C-alpha cells in the first residue's frame, strides 16, 4: 500500500493585538500582530478510486478533537454497493487525519506543520498477507478550523475468494505505531495492522510510513523518541456506508 499524503499550506488566520495597563503603577503599552491557524475541529471527505478494478466513490464529513486525538467520520457511497469490504478503507479515513493527533506535551509535529503552513509529504507502504496492495493520494485544503480531504485510493492483487473481495472483514484491531525521527526532517512510523474476519481468523498487513517535513522538526520532538501512538477504531459498515469513531493517544514512556 503506497500512499502519498500531501499538506498544502492552510489558510492563515491573522490577528492584531493591543495590550495596555499598569503593574504596581508602572504603565505599559504593547502592540503587535501575528498569524496562527486554529486547531482543526471539523472535516469533509471525498474518497474515490477502485479495488481490483471495481470503482467506488464515497463522500461524507466528521468532527475531531485536536486536544485528545479523537475523531468521528461518516461516509456514504454515491455509486451503490462497494463490491469489497469497506473495512479496507479504514486506514484511508481515520488514519488520514493526523491533524487531530497531539503529543503528550502539546502539538505533534503534524499539527505544528499544519499550524505554521510548512506542511509535509507522506509515503506509506502496506503489504497484505494475501498479496493485495493499495495505492493512494491524500490532498487537503483548509478553511479556518475546517479540513477538506480529497483522497484517491486504488487497490489490486486481492484474491477473489479472500476476505477483502468477499466482504468478510468485520472489525479493526487496536494498533500501536512506533514512531521515530532518523533526521530532523523525517518521521518514520511502523504498524502491524490487523482485522478480524467472519471466519474467526485475522487478516494482517504491515504498514511503514515516511513523513518528510518541509521545515526542520523542533528539537523538543526529536528528544521524544521513540514515540508510540495507540489507536482504537470502532466502526459500523454496510455495503454502501461506513462510520467510525477513532481514539488515538501518543506516548513515549510509562
CSV table of C-alpha atoms in Angstrom, one decimal:
chain,number,residue,atom,x,y,z
A,1,UNK,CA,0.0,0.0,0.0
A,2,UNK,CA,1.7,3.2,-1.1
A,3,UNK,CA,0.2,6.5,-0.1
A,4,UNK,CA,1.3,10.0,-0.9
A,5,UNK,CA,-0.1,12.3,1.7
A,6,UNK,CA,0.3,16.0,0.8
A,7,UNK,CA,-0.3,19.0,3.0
A,8,UNK,CA,-0.8,22.3,1.1
A,9,UNK,CA,-0.5,25.5,3.0
A,10,UNK,CA,-3.5,26.2,5.2
A,11,UNK,CA,-5.4,29.4,5.1
A,12,UNK,CA,-3.7,31.7,7.6
A,13,UNK,CA,-5.7,33.3,10.4
A,14,UNK,CA,-4.2,36.8,11.2
A,15,UNK,CA,-4.6,38.9,14.3
A,16,UNK,CA,-3.7,42.2,15.7
A,17,UNK,CA,-3.1,42.9,19.4
A,18,UNK,CA,-3.0,45.9,21.7
A,19,UNK,CA,-2.4,45.5,25.4
A,20,UNK,CA,-2.1,48.4,27.9
A,21,UNK,CA,-2.3,48.9,31.6
A,22,UNK,CA,-0.2,49.2,34.7
A,23,UNK,CA,1.6,46.9,37.2
A,24,UNK,CA,2.3,48.4,40.6
A,25,UNK,CA,1.7,51.8,39.0
A,26,UNK,CA,4.1,51.2,36.1
A,27,UNK,CA,2.2,51.9,32.9
A,28,UNK,CA,2.8,49.8,29.8
A,29,UNK,CA,1.5,49.7,26.2
A,30,UNK,CA,2.1,46.8,23.8
A,31,UNK,CA,1.0,46.4,20.2
A,32,UNK,CA,1.6,43.8,17.5
A,33,UNK,CA,0.3,41.3,15.1
A,34,UNK,CA,0.7,37.7,14.2
A,35,UNK,CA,-0.6,34.7,12.4
A,36,UNK,CA,-1.8,31.3,13.5
A,37,UNK,CA,-4.2,28.6,12.4
A,38,UNK,CA,-6.9,27.3,14.7
A,39,UNK,CA,-6.7,23.7,15.6
A,40,UNK,CA,-8.9,21.5,13.4
A,41,UNK,CA,-12.5,20.7,14.5
A,42,UNK,CA,-14.4,19.6,11.5
A,43,UNK,CA,-13.7,18.0,8.2
A,44,UNK,CA,-15.4,16.8,5.0
A,45,UNK,CA,-14.1,14.0,2.9
A,46,UNK,CA,-14.3,12.6,-0.7
A,47,UNK,CA,-12.7,9.3,-1.4
A,48,UNK,CA,-12.7,7.7,-4.9
A,49,UNK,CA,-10.8,5.0,-6.7
A,50,UNK,CA,-11.0,1.3,-7.4
A,51,UNK,CA,-10.3,-2.0,-5.7
A,52,UNK,CA,-9.5,-4.9,-8.1
A,53,UNK,CA,-11.0,-2.7,-10.9
A,54,UNK,CA,-14.3,-2.1,-9.1
A,55,UNK,CA,-14.8,1.7,-9.0
A,56,UNK,CA,-16.1,3.4,-5.9
A,57,UNK,CA,-16.9,6.9,-4.7
A,58,UNK,CA,-17.6,7.9,-1.1
A,59,UNK,CA,-18.5,11.3,0.4
A,60,UNK,CA,-19.0,12.4,4.0
A,61,UNK,CA,-17.9,14.5,6.9
A,62,UNK,CA,-16.9,14.3,10.5
A,63,UNK,CA,-15.6,16.0,13.6
A,64,UNK,CA,-12.4,15.8,15.6
A,65,UNK,CA,-10.7,17.0,18.8
A,66,UNK,CA,-7.1,18.1,18.3
A,67,UNK,CA,-6.5,18.1,22.0
A,68,UNK,CA,-7.4,14.5,22.8
A,69,UNK,CA,-6.9,12.9,19.3
A,70,UNK,CA,-10.5,11.6,18.9
A,71,UNK,CA,-12.4,11.9,15.7
A,72,UNK,CA,-15.6,10.7,14.0
A,73,UNK,CA,-16.2,10.1,10.3
A,74,UNK,CA,-19.3,9.2,8.3
A,75,UNK,CA,-19.1,8.5,4.6
A,76,UNK,CA,-21.7,7.1,2.1
A,77,UNK,CA,-21.3,5.6,-1.4
A,78,UNK,CA,-22.5,7.6,-4.3
A,79,UNK,CA,-22.3,4.6,-6.7
A,80,UNK,CA,-24.2,1.9,-4.8
A,81,UNK,CA,-22.7,-1.2,-3.3
A,82,UNK,CA,-18.9,-1.2,-3.0
A,83,UNK,CA,-18.3,-4.7,-4.0
A,84,UNK,CA,-15.5,-5.2,-1.5
A,85,UNK,CA,-15.1,-4.9,2.3
A,86,UNK,CA,-15.4,-1.3,3.4
A,87,UNK,CA,-13.1,-2.1,6.4
A,88,UNK,CA,-10.2,-2.0,3.9
A,89,UNK,CA,-10.8,1.8,3.7
A,90,UNK,CA,-10.4,2.4,7.4
A,91,UNK,CA,-6.7,3.3,7.2
A,92,UNK,CA,-7.6,5.7,4.4
A,93,UNK,CA,-10.2,7.5,6.5
A,94,UNK,CA,-9.4,7.7,10.2
A,95,UNK,CA,-5.6,7.3,9.8
A,96,UNK,CA,-5.8,10.0,7.2
A,97,UNK,CA,-6.3,12.9,9.6
A,98,UNK,CA,-3.1,13.3,11.6
A,99,UNK,CA,-4.1,16.9,12.3
A,100,UNK,CA,-6.1,15.6,15.2
A,101,UNK,CA,-3.1,13.9,16.8
A,102,UNK,CA,-1.5,15.7,19.8
A,103,UNK,CA,1.7,14.7,21.6
A,104,UNK,CA,2.0,14.3,25.4
A,105,UNK,CA,3.5,17.8,25.9
A,106,UNK,CA,1.4,19.7,23.3
A,107,UNK,CA,1.2,19.8,19.5
A,108,UNK,CA,2.6,16.9,17.4
A,109,UNK,CA,4.9,17.7,14.6
A,110,UNK,CA,2.0,17.0,12.2
A,111,UNK,CA,-0.1,19.7,13.9
A,112,UNK,CA,2.9,22.1,14.0
A,113,UNK,CA,3.5,21.7,10.3
A,114,UNK,CA,-0.2,22.5,9.6
A,115,UNK,CA,-0.1,25.4,12.1
A,116,UNK,CA,2.8,27.2,10.5
A,117,UNK,CA,1.9,26.4,6.9
A,118,UNK,CA,5.1,24.5,6.1
A,119,UNK,CA,3.4,21.1,5.5
A,120,UNK,CA,4.8,17.7,4.9
A,121,UNK,CA,4.7,14.8,2.4
A,122,UNK,CA,3.9,11.2,3.3
A,123,UNK,CA,4.9,8.0,1.6
A,124,UNK,CA,3.2,4.9,3.0
A,125,UNK,CA,3.6,1.2,2.1
A,126,UNK,CA,1.3,-1.6,3.3
A,127,UNK,CA,1.5,-5.2,2.1
A,128,UNK,CA,-1.3,-7.5,2.9
A,129,UNK,CA,-0.6,-11.2,3.7
A,130,UNK,CA,-2.5,-12.5,0.6
A,131,UNK,CA,-0.6,-10.3,-1.8
A,132,UNK,CA,-3.1,-7.5,-2.1
A,133,UNK,CA,-1.8,-3.9,-2.2
A,134,UNK,CA,-3.3,-0.4,-2.4
A,135,UNK,CA,-2.0,2.9,-3.7
A,136,UNK,CA,-3.5,6.3,-2.7
A,137,UNK,CA,-3.0,10.0,-2.8
A,138,UNK,CA,-4.3,12.3,0.0
A,139,UNK,CA,-4.8,16.0,-0.6
A,140,UNK,CA,-6.0,18.6,1.9
A,141,UNK,CA,-7.2,22.2,2.0
A,142,UNK,CA,-8.1,24.3,5.0
A,143,UNK,CA,-10.8,26.9,5.8
A,144,UNK,CA,-10.1,28.1,9.3
A,145,UNK,CA,-10.6,25.0,11.6
A,146,UNK,CA,-12.3,23.1,8.8
A,147,UNK,CA,-10.4,20.5,6.8
A,148,UNK,CA,-11.3,19.3,3.3
A,149,UNK,CA,-9.9,16.0,2.3
A,150,UNK,CA,-9.7,14.7,-1.3
A,151,UNK,CA,-8.4,11.1,-1.3
A,152,UNK,CA,-7.9,8.7,-4.3
A,153,UNK,CA,-7.3,5.0,-3.5
A,154,UNK,CA,-6.5,2.2,-5.9
A,155,UNK,CA,-6.0,-1.5,-4.9
A,156,UNK,CA,-5.1,-4.6,-6.7
A,157,UNK,CA,-4.0,-8.2,-6.2
A,158,UNK,CA,-6.7,-9.2,-3.7
A,159,UNK,CA,-7.8,-12.8,-4.2
A,160,UNK,CA,-11.4,-13.2,-5.4
A,161,UNK,CA,-12.1,-15.6,-2.5
A,162,UNK,CA,-10.2,-13.6,0.1
A,163,UNK,CA,-11.7,-11.6,2.9
A,164,UNK,CA,-11.5,-8.3,1.1
A,165,UNK,CA,-13.4,-9.2,-2.0
A,166,UNK,CA,-15.9,-11.5,-0.1
A,167,UNK,CA,-16.6,-8.7,2.3
A,168,UNK,CA,-15.5,-10.9,5.3
A,169,UNK,CA,-13.6,-8.3,7.3
A,170,UNK,CA,-15.6,-7.4,10.5
A,171,UNK,CA,-13.5,-5.1,12.7
A,172,UNK,CA,-10.1,-3.4,13.1
A,173,UNK,CA,-7.9,-4.4,15.9
A,174,UNK,CA,-6.3,-1.7,18.1
A,175,UNK,CA,-2.8,-1.0,17.0
A,176,UNK,CA,0.4,0.7,18.2
A,177,UNK,CA,2.6,2.7,15.8
A,178,UNK,CA,6.3,3.0,16.6
A,179,UNK,CA,7.4,6.5,15.5
A,180,UNK,CA,11.0,7.8,15.4
A,181,UNK,CA,13.0,10.5,13.6
A,182,UNK,CA,16.1,9.4,11.7
A,183,UNK,CA,16.9,13.1,11.0
A,184,UNK,CA,15.3,16.5,11.7
A,185,UNK,CA,13.1,16.5,8.6
A,186,UNK,CA,11.8,12.9,8.6
A,187,UNK,CA,9.4,10.9,10.8
A,188,UNK,CA,9.1,7.1,10.3
A,189,UNK,CA,6.2,5.1,11.5
A,190,UNK,CA,5.7,1.3,11.6
A,191,UNK,CA,2.4,-0.6,12.4
A,192,UNK,CA,1.4,-4.2,12.5
A,193,UNK,CA,-2.2,-3.8,11.3
A,194,UNK,CA,-4.8,-6.5,11.6
A,195,UNK,CA,-8.6,-7.1,11.2
A,196,UNK,CA,-11.0,-9.7,12.5
A,197,UNK,CA,-12.9,-11.8,9.9
A,198,UNK,CA,-16.1,-13.8,9.8
A,199,UNK,CA,-14.1,-17.0,9.9
A,200,UNK,CA,-12.6,-16.1,13.3
A,201,UNK,CA,-9.1,-15.6,11.8
A,202,UNK,CA,-7.2,-12.4,11.5
A,203,UNK,CA,-6.1,-10.6,8.3
A,204,UNK,CA,-2.7,-8.9,8.6
A,205,UNK,CA,-0.8,-6.1,6.9
A,206,UNK,CA,2.5,-4.3,7.7
A,207,UNK,CA,2.4,-0.6,7.4
A,208,UNK,CA,5.5,1.6,7.1
A,209,UNK,CA,5.1,5.4,6.7
A,210,UNK,CA,7.7,8.1,5.9
A,211,UNK,CA,6.8,11.7,6.7
A,212,UNK,CA,9.1,14.2,5.1
A,213,UNK,CA,8.7,17.7,6.5
A,214,UNK,CA,9.4,21.0,4.6
A,215,UNK,CA,10.9,22.6,7.7
A,216,UNK,CA,13.2,21.0,10.4
A,217,UNK,CA,11.3,19.3,13.2
A,218,UNK,CA,11.6,21.1,16.5
A,219,UNK,CA,14.3,19.8,18.9
A,220,UNK,CA,11.6,19.1,21.5
A,221,UNK,CA,10.1,16.4,19.2
A,222,UNK,CA,13.4,14.9,18.4
A,223,UNK,CA,14.1,14.4,22.1
A,224,UNK,CA,10.9,12.3,22.5
A,225,UNK,CA,12.0,9.1,20.7
A,226,UNK,CA,10.7,6.7,20.0
A,227,UNK,CA,7.1,7.9,20.2
A,228,UNK,CA,4.3,5.4,20.2
A,229,UNK,CA,0.8,6.0,19.0
A,230,UNK,CA,-2.1,3.8,20.2
A,231,UNK,CA,-5.2,3.8,18.0
A,232,UNK,CA,-8.6,2.2,18.6
A,233,UNK,CA,-11.3,2.3,15.9
A,234,UNK,CA,-14.9,1.5,16.4
A,235,UNK,CA,-16.8,1.1,13.1
A,236,UNK,CA,-20.2,0.4,11.6
A,237,UNK,CA,-20.2,-0.7,8.0
A,238,UNK,CA,-22.5,-1.8,5.2
A,239,UNK,CA,-22.0,-2.3,1.5
A,240,UNK,CA,-22.9,1.4,1.0
A,241,UNK,CA,-21.9,3.3,4.2
A,242,UNK,CA,-19.1,3.4,6.7
A,243,UNK,CA,-18.9,5.3,10.0
A,244,UNK,CA,-16.1,5.2,12.6
A,245,UNK,CA,-15.0,6.6,15.9
A,246,UNK,CA,-11.3,6.7,16.4
A,247,UNK,CA,-9.3,7.4,19.5
A,248,UNK,CA,-5.5,7.9,19.3
A,249,UNK,CA,-3.0,8.7,22.0
A,250,UNK,CA,0.7,9.3,21.7
A,251,UNK,CA,3.1,8.3,24.5
A,252,UNK,CA,6.8,7.9,25.0
A,253,UNK,CA,7.0,6.5,28.5
A,254,UNK,CA,5.0,4.7,31.2
